[in-house]
Amino acid sequence: MLSPATSRTISFSTRVGFRSFLVSLLVSGFAALGAPASALGQAPERFQPDQGYTLPPEEVQDFFQRDTNYATLDHPSPDGERFLVPLRTELSTLERMGERTLRLAGLEFRPEVDRPWHLDTYGIYGFRVFSLSQREFHEVTLPEDSFASDFMWSPDGTRIAFLVHLRDETRVWVTDGSGSAPEAWGDTPILTTLGTRSGGQGSRPSDMLQWTPEGTLLSLAVPPARGAPPAPPLVPVSPGIRRTREEPLQTRTLPF
């Protein structure tokens, strides 16, 4: 069994940042090498505005389609026999990114599905369970076009509970310790506006899912009789006021 002192991981955010920098460099290189001197200042034919959205060169598309997941055994079962390995993607679609998002006091959430926008655009699309004794992975398939989060082993290590973020709602799902036969746990939509995270819980406890000693689950359900949201006022109650300072500051400025 691996100990924390000997485990080595790679920063996901660093890898994504380097990938974005490399793709920008590739695209810049294609533009610089492919345009003759007489065409400087003119858009290449494949970038004409009347064509709408266009795809990058095949080399760049292939780069983004490659699987960047690697196995890090940092989410063990209570007995240390099995490890949960999530499969992530940082890619999204224009359809997902363009859906209605409300922004309030540092929060970005989607009221139609009761969850933060990042859980609705990218994240964990599946996972595997690695058996230490068998030295093999067991693939777990999630519903198509969904993401997952908040993986929690049961106290006896025989089951795994997690949240599945479907297109229209979030549900609790459970699978056995080997990752076979995943299924929905009840039919109650879950309210995940504040307590959940896109990257999975790792060895940390979840704020959204808790196993009881009796083997049942606790979570936060969407109120069944919840009313419609209040309508925004047509007339502002006060003018919009923004204050700035002459010298630059280290404090981040949030857009909302």
GROMACS .gro file of C-alpha atoms in nm:
model
  256
    1MET     CA    1   0.000   0.000   0.000
    2LEU     CA    2   0.134   0.344  -0.090
    3SER     CA    3   0.195   0.593   0.187
    4PRO     CA    4   0.142   0.970   0.154
    5ALA     CA    5   0.515   1.025   0.191
    6THR     CA    6   0.593   0.820  -0.119
    7SER     CA    7   0.305   0.924  -0.340
    8ARG     CA    8   0.375   1.167  -0.619
    9THR     CA    9   0.106   1.357  -0.805
   10ILE     CA   10   0.104   1.611  -1.086
   11SER     CA   11  -0.084   1.939  -1.052
   12PHE     CA   12  -0.395   1.922  -1.270
   13SER     CA   13  -0.418   2.300  -1.301
   14THR     CA   14  -0.052   2.323  -1.407
   15ARG     CA   15  -0.105   2.060  -1.675
   16VAL     CA   16  -0.411   2.241  -1.809
   17GLY     CA   17  -0.228   2.575  -1.806
   18PHE     CA   18   0.070   2.432  -1.994
   19ARG     CA   19  -0.165   2.266  -2.244
   20SER     CA   20  -0.344   2.596  -2.312
   21PHE     CA   21  -0.008   2.772  -2.356
   22LEU     CA   22   0.115   2.501  -2.593
   23VAL     CA   23  -0.202   2.512  -2.805
   24SER     CA   24  -0.180   2.892  -2.826
   25LEU     CA   25   0.181   2.858  -2.938
   26LEU     CA   26   0.085   2.598  -3.201
   27VAL     CA   27  -0.197   2.811  -3.341
   28SER     CA   28   0.027   3.118  -3.348
   29GLY     CA   29   0.292   2.916  -3.529
   30PHE     CA   30   0.044   2.794  -3.790
   31ALA     CA   31  -0.078   3.149  -3.850
   32ALA     CA   32   0.275   3.291  -3.876
   33LEU     CA   33   0.414   3.020  -4.105
   34GLY     CA   34   0.105   2.972  -4.321
   35ALA     CA   35   0.034   3.333  -4.422
   36PRO     CA   36   0.241   3.492  -4.705
   37ALA     CA   37   0.374   3.845  -4.664
   38SER     CA   38   0.113   3.985  -4.906
   39ALA     CA   39  -0.169   3.848  -4.687
   40LEU     CA   40  -0.061   4.014  -4.362
   41GLY     CA   41  -0.353   4.194  -4.200
   42GLN     CA   42  -0.609   3.974  -4.380
   43ALA     CA   43  -0.792   3.682  -4.220
   44PRO     CA   44  -0.706   3.338  -4.370
   45GLU     CA   45  -0.984   3.177  -4.569
   46ARG     CA   46  -1.074   2.928  -4.294
   47PHE     CA   47  -1.132   3.218  -4.049
   48GLN     CA   48  -1.382   3.416  -4.259
   49PRO     CA   49  -1.663   3.551  -4.032
   50ASP     CA   50  -1.946   3.451  -4.265
   51GLN     CA   51  -1.858   3.085  -4.213
   52GLY     CA   52  -1.956   3.091  -3.843
   53TYR     CA   53  -1.764   2.864  -3.604
   54THR     CA   54  -1.462   2.687  -3.748
   55LEU     CA   55  -1.242   2.408  -3.616
   56PRO     CA   56  -0.865   2.434  -3.562
   57PRO     CA   57  -0.621   2.227  -3.769
   58GLU     CA   58  -0.637   1.848  -3.735
   59GLU     CA   59  -0.316   1.845  -3.529
   60VAL     CA   60  -0.473   2.068  -3.262
   61GLN     CA   61  -0.800   1.871  -3.259
   62ASP     CA   62  -0.608   1.546  -3.208
   63PHE     CA   63  -0.413   1.705  -2.923
   64PHE     CA   64  -0.734   1.789  -2.734
   65GLN     CA   65  -0.890   1.446  -2.790
   66ARG     CA   66  -0.609   1.257  -2.618
   67ASP     CA   67  -0.678   1.099  -2.279
   68THR     CA   68  -0.486   1.289  -2.010
   69ASN     CA   69  -0.595   1.077  -1.713
   70TYR     CA   70  -0.343   0.893  -1.499
   71ALA     CA   71  -0.395   0.660  -1.205
   72THR     CA   72  -0.326   0.812  -0.863
   73LEU     CA   73  -0.406   0.573  -0.580
   74ASP     CA   74  -0.516   0.836  -0.327
   75HIS     CA   75  -0.877   0.732  -0.262
   76PRO     CA   76  -0.853   0.391  -0.089
   77SER     CA   77  -1.134   0.182   0.052
   78PRO     CA   78  -1.141   0.152   0.435
   79ASP     CA   79  -0.960  -0.182   0.420
   80GLY     CA   80  -0.696  -0.054   0.174
   81GLU     CA   81  -0.780  -0.330  -0.076
   82ARG     CA   82  -0.935  -0.116  -0.351
   83PHE     CA   83  -0.881   0.235  -0.489
   84LEU     CA   84  -1.121   0.463  -0.672
   85VAL     CA   85  -0.963   0.637  -0.974
   86PRO     CA   86  -1.176   0.916  -1.130
   87LEU     CA   87  -1.162   0.999  -1.503
   88ARG     CA   88  -1.173   1.373  -1.572
   89THR     CA   89  -1.209   1.600  -1.870
   90GLU     CA   90  -1.160   1.976  -1.896
   91LEU     CA   91  -1.345   2.001  -2.229
   92SER     CA   92  -1.698   2.135  -2.261
   93THR     CA   93  -1.944   2.245  -2.529
   94LEU     CA   94  -2.095   2.576  -2.639
   95GLU     CA   95  -2.439   2.441  -2.546
   96ARG     CA   96  -2.333   2.375  -2.186
   97MET     CA   97  -2.134   2.695  -2.146
   98GLY     CA   98  -2.420   2.906  -2.281
   99GLU     CA   99  -2.693   2.793  -2.039
  100ARG     CA  100  -2.838   3.041  -1.789
  101THR     CA  101  -2.611   3.107  -1.492
  102LEU     CA  102  -2.686   3.330  -1.192
  103ARG     CA  103  -2.400   3.514  -1.023
  104LEU     CA  104  -2.432   3.634  -0.664
  105ALA     CA  105  -2.168   3.717  -0.400
  106GLY     CA  106  -1.898   3.501  -0.555
  107LEU     CA  107  -2.135   3.216  -0.644
  108GLU     CA  108  -2.206   3.096  -0.996
  109PHE     CA  109  -2.495   2.851  -1.007
  110ARG     CA  110  -2.762   2.727  -1.244
  111PRO     CA  111  -3.110   2.744  -1.093
  112GLU     CA  112  -3.268   2.496  -1.335
  113VAL     CA  113  -3.046   2.212  -1.210
  114ASP     CA  114  -2.958   2.338  -0.857
  115ARG     CA  115  -2.581   2.318  -0.889
  116PRO     CA  116  -2.272   2.532  -0.961
  117TRP     CA  117  -2.201   2.602  -1.326
  118HIS     CA  118  -1.868   2.413  -1.321
  119LEU     CA  119  -2.047   2.088  -1.229
  120ASP     CA  120  -2.264   2.141  -1.536
  121THR     CA  121  -1.984   2.204  -1.787
  122TYR     CA  122  -1.688   1.972  -1.717
  123GLY     CA  123  -1.549   1.732  -1.459
  124ILE     CA  124  -1.551   1.358  -1.381
  125TYR     CA  125  -1.726   1.159  -1.656
  126GLY     CA  126  -1.649   0.811  -1.518
  127PHE     CA  127  -1.423   0.621  -1.282
  128ARG     CA  128  -1.239   0.295  -1.229
  129VAL     CA  129  -1.184   0.077  -0.925
  130PHE     CA  130  -0.836  -0.075  -0.888
  131SER     CA  131  -0.806  -0.402  -0.696
  132LEU     CA  132  -0.475  -0.429  -0.517
  133SER     CA  133  -0.491  -0.808  -0.476
  134GLN     CA  134  -0.598  -0.874  -0.837
  135ARG     CA  135  -0.375  -0.599  -0.986
  136GLU     CA  136  -0.646  -0.491  -1.230
  137PHE     CA  137  -0.895  -0.212  -1.298
  138HIS     CA  138  -1.274  -0.243  -1.314
  139GLU     CA  139  -1.438   0.021  -1.535
  140VAL     CA  140  -1.755   0.195  -1.412
  141THR     CA  141  -1.982   0.350  -1.675
  142LEU     CA  142  -2.194   0.651  -1.582
  143PRO     CA  143  -2.503   0.779  -1.768
  144GLU     CA  144  -2.418   0.943  -2.099
  145ASP     CA  145  -2.360   1.319  -2.095
  146SER     CA  146  -2.330   1.338  -1.714
  147PHE     CA  147  -2.062   1.421  -1.456
  148ALA     CA  148  -2.000   1.291  -1.104
  149SER     CA  149  -1.858   1.414  -0.774
  150ASP     CA  150  -1.842   1.351  -0.397
  151PHE     CA  151  -1.733   0.987  -0.399
  152MET     CA  152  -1.766   0.827  -0.055
  153TRP     CA  153  -1.679   0.471   0.052
  154SER     CA  154  -1.920   0.311   0.296
  155PRO     CA  155  -1.767   0.241   0.641
  156ASP     CA  156  -1.735  -0.131   0.565
  157GLY     CA  157  -1.588  -0.068   0.218
  158THR     CA  158  -1.854  -0.270   0.036
  159ARG     CA  159  -2.019   0.024  -0.146
  160ILE     CA  160  -1.938   0.360  -0.302
  161ALA     CA  161  -2.186   0.649  -0.297
  162PHE     CA  162  -2.151   0.949  -0.527
  163LEU     CA  163  -2.348   1.225  -0.696
  164VAL     CA  164  -2.438   1.199  -1.064
  165HIS     CA  165  -2.507   1.535  -1.228
  166LEU     CA  166  -2.753   1.458  -1.505
  167ARG     CA  167  -2.863   1.714  -1.761
  168ASP     CA  168  -3.183   1.804  -1.574
  169GLU     CA  169  -3.102   1.722  -1.208
  170THR     CA  170  -2.857   1.563  -0.962
  171ARG     CA  171  -2.914   1.220  -0.804
  172VAL     CA  172  -2.736   0.997  -0.551
  173TRP     CA  173  -2.592   0.682  -0.706
  174VAL     CA  174  -2.439   0.377  -0.539
  175THR     CA  175  -2.223   0.093  -0.667
  176ASP     CA  176  -2.065  -0.202  -0.490
  177GLY     CA  177  -1.701  -0.202  -0.381
  178SER     CA  178  -1.584  -0.356  -0.708
  179GLY     CA  179  -1.760  -0.090  -0.916
  180SER     CA  180  -2.020  -0.319  -1.072
  181ALA     CA  181  -2.393  -0.250  -1.116
  182PRO     CA  182  -2.405   0.126  -1.043
  183GLU     CA  183  -2.761   0.251  -0.994
  184ALA     CA  184  -2.960   0.546  -0.863
  185TRP     CA  185  -3.031   0.551  -0.489
  186GLY     CA  186  -3.393   0.664  -0.471
  187ASP     CA  187  -3.565   0.920  -0.693
  188THR     CA  188  -3.505   1.243  -0.500
  189PRO     CA  189  -3.325   1.535  -0.672
  190ILE     CA  190  -3.030   1.668  -0.469
  191LEU     CA  191  -2.955   2.036  -0.397
  192THR     CA  192  -2.582   2.086  -0.469
  193THR     CA  193  -2.560   2.464  -0.492
  194LEU     CA  194  -2.300   2.516  -0.216
  195GLY     CA  195  -2.150   2.199  -0.071
  196THR     CA  196  -2.009   2.001  -0.363
  197ARG     CA  197  -1.685   2.015  -0.563
  198SER     CA  198  -1.605   1.925  -0.921
  199GLY     CA  199  -1.278   1.744  -0.857
  200GLY     CA  200  -1.405   1.468  -0.630
  201GLN     CA  201  -1.334   1.439  -0.262
  202GLY     CA  202  -1.019   1.227  -0.258
  203SER     CA  203  -0.952   1.133   0.104
  204ARG     CA  204  -1.153   1.429   0.240
  205PRO     CA  205  -1.507   1.386   0.373
  206SER     CA  206  -1.791   1.506   0.157
  207ASP     CA  207  -2.014   1.797   0.255
  208MET     CA  208  -2.297   1.650   0.045
  209LEU     CA  209  -2.297   1.277   0.127
  210GLN     CA  210  -2.261   1.097   0.459
  211TRP     CA  211  -2.291   0.728   0.539
  212THR     CA  212  -2.464   0.638   0.866
  213PRO     CA  213  -2.346   0.345   1.082
  214GLU     CA  214  -2.661   0.158   0.973
  215GLY     CA  215  -2.559   0.181   0.605
  216THR     CA  216  -2.802   0.451   0.491
  217LEU     CA  217  -2.714   0.783   0.328
  218LEU     CA  218  -2.771   1.145   0.426
  219SER     CA  219  -2.785   1.426   0.170
  220LEU     CA  220  -2.965   1.754   0.098
  221ALA     CA  221  -3.282   1.718  -0.110
  222VAL     CA  222  -3.444   1.983  -0.326
  223PRO     CA  223  -3.761   2.103  -0.144
  224PRO     CA  224  -4.058   1.939  -0.322
  225ALA     CA  225  -4.292   2.238  -0.275
  226ARG     CA  226  -4.044   2.509  -0.360
  227GLY     CA  227  -4.205   2.808  -0.528
  228ALA     CA  228  -4.095   3.008  -0.828
  229PRO     CA  229  -3.804   3.254  -0.787
  230PRO     CA  230  -3.896   3.617  -0.724
  231ALA     CA  231  -3.916   3.839  -1.028
  232PRO     CA  232  -3.633   4.096  -1.057
  233PRO     CA  233  -3.741   4.458  -1.004
  234LEU     CA  234  -3.804   4.658  -1.319
  235VAL     CA  235  -3.669   4.980  -1.168
  236PRO     CA  236  -3.332   4.981  -0.985
  237VAL     CA  237  -3.352   5.079  -0.618
  238SER     CA  238  -3.023   5.271  -0.631
  239PRO     CA  239  -2.758   5.380  -0.883
  240GLY     CA  240  -2.466   5.151  -0.959
  241ILE     CA  241  -2.158   5.276  -0.774
  242ARG     CA  242  -1.803   5.151  -0.822
  243ARG     CA  243  -1.502   5.280  -0.634
  244THR     CA  244  -1.142   5.233  -0.742
  245ARG     CA  245  -0.804   5.350  -0.620
  246GLU     CA  246  -0.531   5.518  -0.817
  247GLU     CA  247  -0.261   5.266  -0.723
  248PRO     CA  248  -0.281   4.896  -0.824
  249LEU     CA  249  -0.387   4.648  -0.554
  250GLN     CA  250  -0.318   4.280  -0.487
  251THR     CA  251  -0.685   4.209  -0.408
  252ARG     CA  252  -0.871   4.017  -0.677
  253THR     CA  253  -1.164   4.188  -0.846
  254LEU     CA  254  -1.453   3.949  -0.913
  255PRO     CA  255  -1.684   4.020  -1.207
  256PHE     CA  256  -1.998   3.979  -0.993
   0.00000   0.00000   0.00000
